[in-house]
Coordinates of N, CA, C and O in Angstrom, one line a residue:
X27 N -7.4 11.0 16.8 CA -6.7 10.1 17.7 C -5.8 10.9 18.6 O -5.0 11.7 18.0
X28 N -5.8 10.7 19.9 CA -4.9 11.5 20.8 C -3.4 11.2 20.4 O -3.1 10.1 20.1
X29 N -2.6 12.2 20.6 CA -1.2 12.0 20.3 C -0.5 10.9 21.1 O 0.4 10.2 20.5
X30 N -0.8 10.7 22.3 CA -0.2 9.7 23.1 C -0.5 8.3 22.6 O 0.3 7.4 22.5
X31 N -1.8 8.1 22.2 CA -2.2 6.8 21.7 C -1.5 6.5 20.4 O -1.1 5.4 20.1
X32 N -1.4 7.5 19.6 CA -0.8 7.4 18.3 C 0.7 7.0 18.4 O 1.2 6.1 17.8
X33 N 1.4 7.7 19.4 CA 2.8 7.4 19.7 C 2.9 6.0 20.2 O 3.9 5.3 19.7
X34 N 2.1 5.5 21.0 CA 2.1 4.2 21.5 C 1.9 3.1 20.4 O 2.7 2.1 20.3
X35 N 1.0 3.4 19.6 CA 0.7 2.5 18.4 C 1.9 2.4 17.5 O 2.3 1.3 17.1
X36 N 2.5 3.5 17.2 CA 3.7 3.6 16.4 C 4.9 2.8 17.0 O 5.5 2.0 16.3
X37 N 5.1 2.9 18.3 CA 6.1 2.2 19.0 C 5.9 0.7 19.0 O 6.8 -0.1 18.8
X38 N 4.6 0.3 19.2 CA 4.3 -1.1 19.2 C 4.6 -1.7 17.8 O 5.1 -2.8 17.7
X39 N 4.2 -1.0 16.8 CA 4.4 -1.5 15.4 C 5.9 -1.6 15.1 O 6.4 -2.6 14.5
X40 N 6.7 -0.6 15.5 CA 8.2 -0.6 15.3 C 8.8 -1.8 16.0 O 9.6 -2.5 15.5
X41 N 8.4 -2.0 17.3 CA 9.0 -3.1 18.1 C 8.6 -4.4 17.4 O 9.4 -5.3 17.3
X42 N 7.3 -4.6 17.0 CA 6.9 -5.8 16.3 C 7.7 -6.0 15.0 O 8.2 -7.2 14.8
X43 N 8.0 -5.0 14.3 CA 8.7 -5.2 13.0 C 10.2 -5.6 13.3 O 10.7 -6.5 12.7
X44 N 10.8 -5.0 14.3 CA 12.1 -5.3 14.7 C 12.2 -6.8 15.2 O 13.1 -7.5 14.9
X45 N 11.2 -7.2 16.0 CA 11.1 -8.6 16.5 C 11.0 -9.5 15.3 O 11.7 -10.6 15.3
X46 N 10.2 -9.2 14.4 CA 10.0 -10.2 13.3 C 11.2 -10.3 12.4 O 11.5 -11.4 11.9
X47 N 11.9 -9.2 12.2 CA 13.2 -9.2 11.4 C 14.2 -10.0 12.1 O 14.9 -10.9 11.5
X48 N 14.4 -9.9 13.4 CA 15.4 -10.6 14.2 C 15.0 -12.1 14.3 O 15.8 -13.0 14.2
X49 N 13.7 -12.3 14.5 CA 13.2 -13.7 14.6 C 13.3 -14.5 13.4 O 13.7 -15.7 13.4
X50 N 12.9 -14.0 12.2 CA 12.9 -14.7 11.0 C 13.3 -13.7 9.8 O 12.4 -13.3 9.1
X51 N 14.6 -13.5 9.6 CA 14.9 -12.5 8.6 C 14.6 -12.9 7.1 O 14.3 -12.0 6.3
X52 N 14.6 -14.2 6.8 CA 14.3 -14.6 5.5 C 12.8 -14.4 5.1 O 12.5 -13.9 4.0
X53 N 12.0 -14.7 6.1 CA 10.5 -14.4 5.8 C 10.3 -12.9 5.7 O 9.4 -12.5 4.9
X54 N 10.9 -12.1 6.6 CA 10.8 -10.7 6.5 C 11.2 -10.1 5.2 O 10.6 -9.3 4.6
X55 N 12.3 -10.7 4.6 CA 12.8 -10.3 3.3 C 11.8 -10.6 2.2 O 11.5 -9.8 1.3
X56 N 11.2 -11.8 2.4 CA 10.1 -12.2 1.4 C 8.9 -11.3 1.4 O 8.4 -10.9 0.4
X57 N 8.5 -10.9 2.6 CA 7.4 -9.9 2.8 C 7.8 -8.6 2.1 O 6.9 -8.0 1.4
X58 N 9.0 -8.1 2.4 CA 9.4 -6.8 1.8 C 9.4 -6.9 0.3 O 9.0 -6.0 -0.4
X59 N 9.9 -8.0 -0.2 CA 10.0 -8.1 -1.7 C 8.6 -8.2 -2.3 O 8.3 -7.7 -3.4
X60 N 7.7 -8.9 -1.6 CA 6.3 -9.0 -2.1 C 5.6 -7.6 -2.1 O 4.9 -7.2 -3.1
X61 N 5.8 -6.9 -1.0 CA 5.3 -5.5 -1.0 C 5.9 -4.6 -2.1 O 5.2 -3.8 -2.7
X62 N 7.2 -4.8 -2.3 CA 7.8 -4.0 -3.4 C 7.2 -4.3 -4.7 O 7.0 -3.4 -5.5
X63 N 7.0 -5.6 -5.0 CA 6.4 -6.0 -6.2 C 5.0 -5.4 -6.4 O 4.6 -5.0 -7.5
X64 N 4.2 -5.4 -5.3 CA 2.9 -4.8 -5.4 C 3.0 -3.3 -5.7 O 2.3 -2.7 -6.6
X65 N 3.9 -2.6 -5.0 CA 4.0 -1.1 -5.2 C 4.5 -0.8 -6.6 O 4.0 0.0 -7.3
X66 N 5.5 -1.6 -7.1 CA 6.1 -1.4 -8.4 C 5.0 -1.7 -9.5 O 4.9 -1.0 -10.5
X67 N 4.2 -2.7 -9.3 CA 3.2 -3.0 -10.2 C 2.1 -1.9 -10.3 O 1.6 -1.6 -11.4
X68 N 1.8 -1.4 -9.2 CA 0.8 -0.3 -9.1 C 1.3 0.9 -9.9 O 0.6 1.6 -10.7
X69 N 2.6 1.3 -9.6 CA 3.2 2.4 -10.3 C 3.2 2.2 -11.8 O 2.9 3.1 -12.6
X70 N 3.6 1.0 -12.2 CA 3.7 0.7 -13.6 C 2.3 0.8 -14.3 O 2.2 1.3 -15.4
X71 N 1.3 0.3 -13.6 CA 0.0 0.3 -14.2 C -0.6 1.7 -14.3 O -1.3 2.1 -15.2
X72 N -0.3 2.6 -13.3 CA -0.7 4.0 -13.4 C 0.0 4.7 -14.5 O -0.6 5.4 -15.3
X73 N 1.3 4.4 -14.7 CA 2.0 4.9 -15.8 C 1.5 4.5 -17.1 O 1.4 5.3 -18.1
X74 N 1.2 3.2 -17.2 CA 0.6 2.7 -18.5 C -0.8 3.3 -18.8 O -1.1 3.7 -19.9
X75 N -1.6 3.5 -17.7 CA -2.9 4.2 -17.9 C -2.7 5.6 -18.5 O -3.4 5.9 -19.5
X76 N -1.8 6.4 -17.9 CA -1.7 7.7 -18.4 C -1.0 7.8 -19.8 O -1.4 8.6 -20.6
X77 N -0.1 6.8 -20.0 CA 0.4 6.8 -21.4 C -0.6 6.5 -22.4 O -0.7 7.2 -23.5
X78 N -1.5 5.5 -22.1 CA -2.6 5.2 -23.1 C -3.6 6.4 -23.1 O -4.2 6.6 -24.2
X79 N -3.8 7.0 -22.0 CA -4.8 8.1 -22.0 C -4.3 9.3 -22.9 O -5.0 9.9 -23.7
X80 N -3.0 9.6 -22.8 CA -2.4 10.7 -23.6 C -2.2 10.4 -25.0 O -2.2 11.3 -25.9
X81 N -1.9 9.1 -25.3 CA -1.7 8.7 -26.7 C -3.0 8.4 -27.4 O -3.0 8.2 -28.7
X82 N -4.1 8.3 -26.7 CA -5.4 8.0 -27.3 C -5.6 6.6 -27.7 O -6.4 6.3 -28.6
X83 N -4.8 5.6 -27.2 CA -4.9 4.3 -27.6 C -5.9 3.4 -26.7 O -5.9 2.2 -26.9
X84 N -6.6 4.0 -25.8 CA -7.5 3.3 -25.0 C -8.7 2.9 -25.9 O -9.3 3.7 -26.6
X85 N -9.1 1.6 -25.8 CA -10.3 1.1 -26.5 C -10.0 0.7 -27.9 O -10.9 0.3 -28.6
X86 N -8.8 0.7 -28.3 CA -8.5 0.3 -29.7 C -8.1 -1.2 -29.8 O -7.7 -1.8 -28.9

């Protein structure tokens, strides 16, 4: 992707995010919290996987 196009896309996304936060901050906060829950759940599940892998308790 050409650098100019990439820069334009980044600016459009940033402007849209700022608009959405100013327009409806409560909904934006809900979206951020939902994303945080997804990220935290993924990290916890990866940690649980490696813990079970190293302790040998998978399949018991």
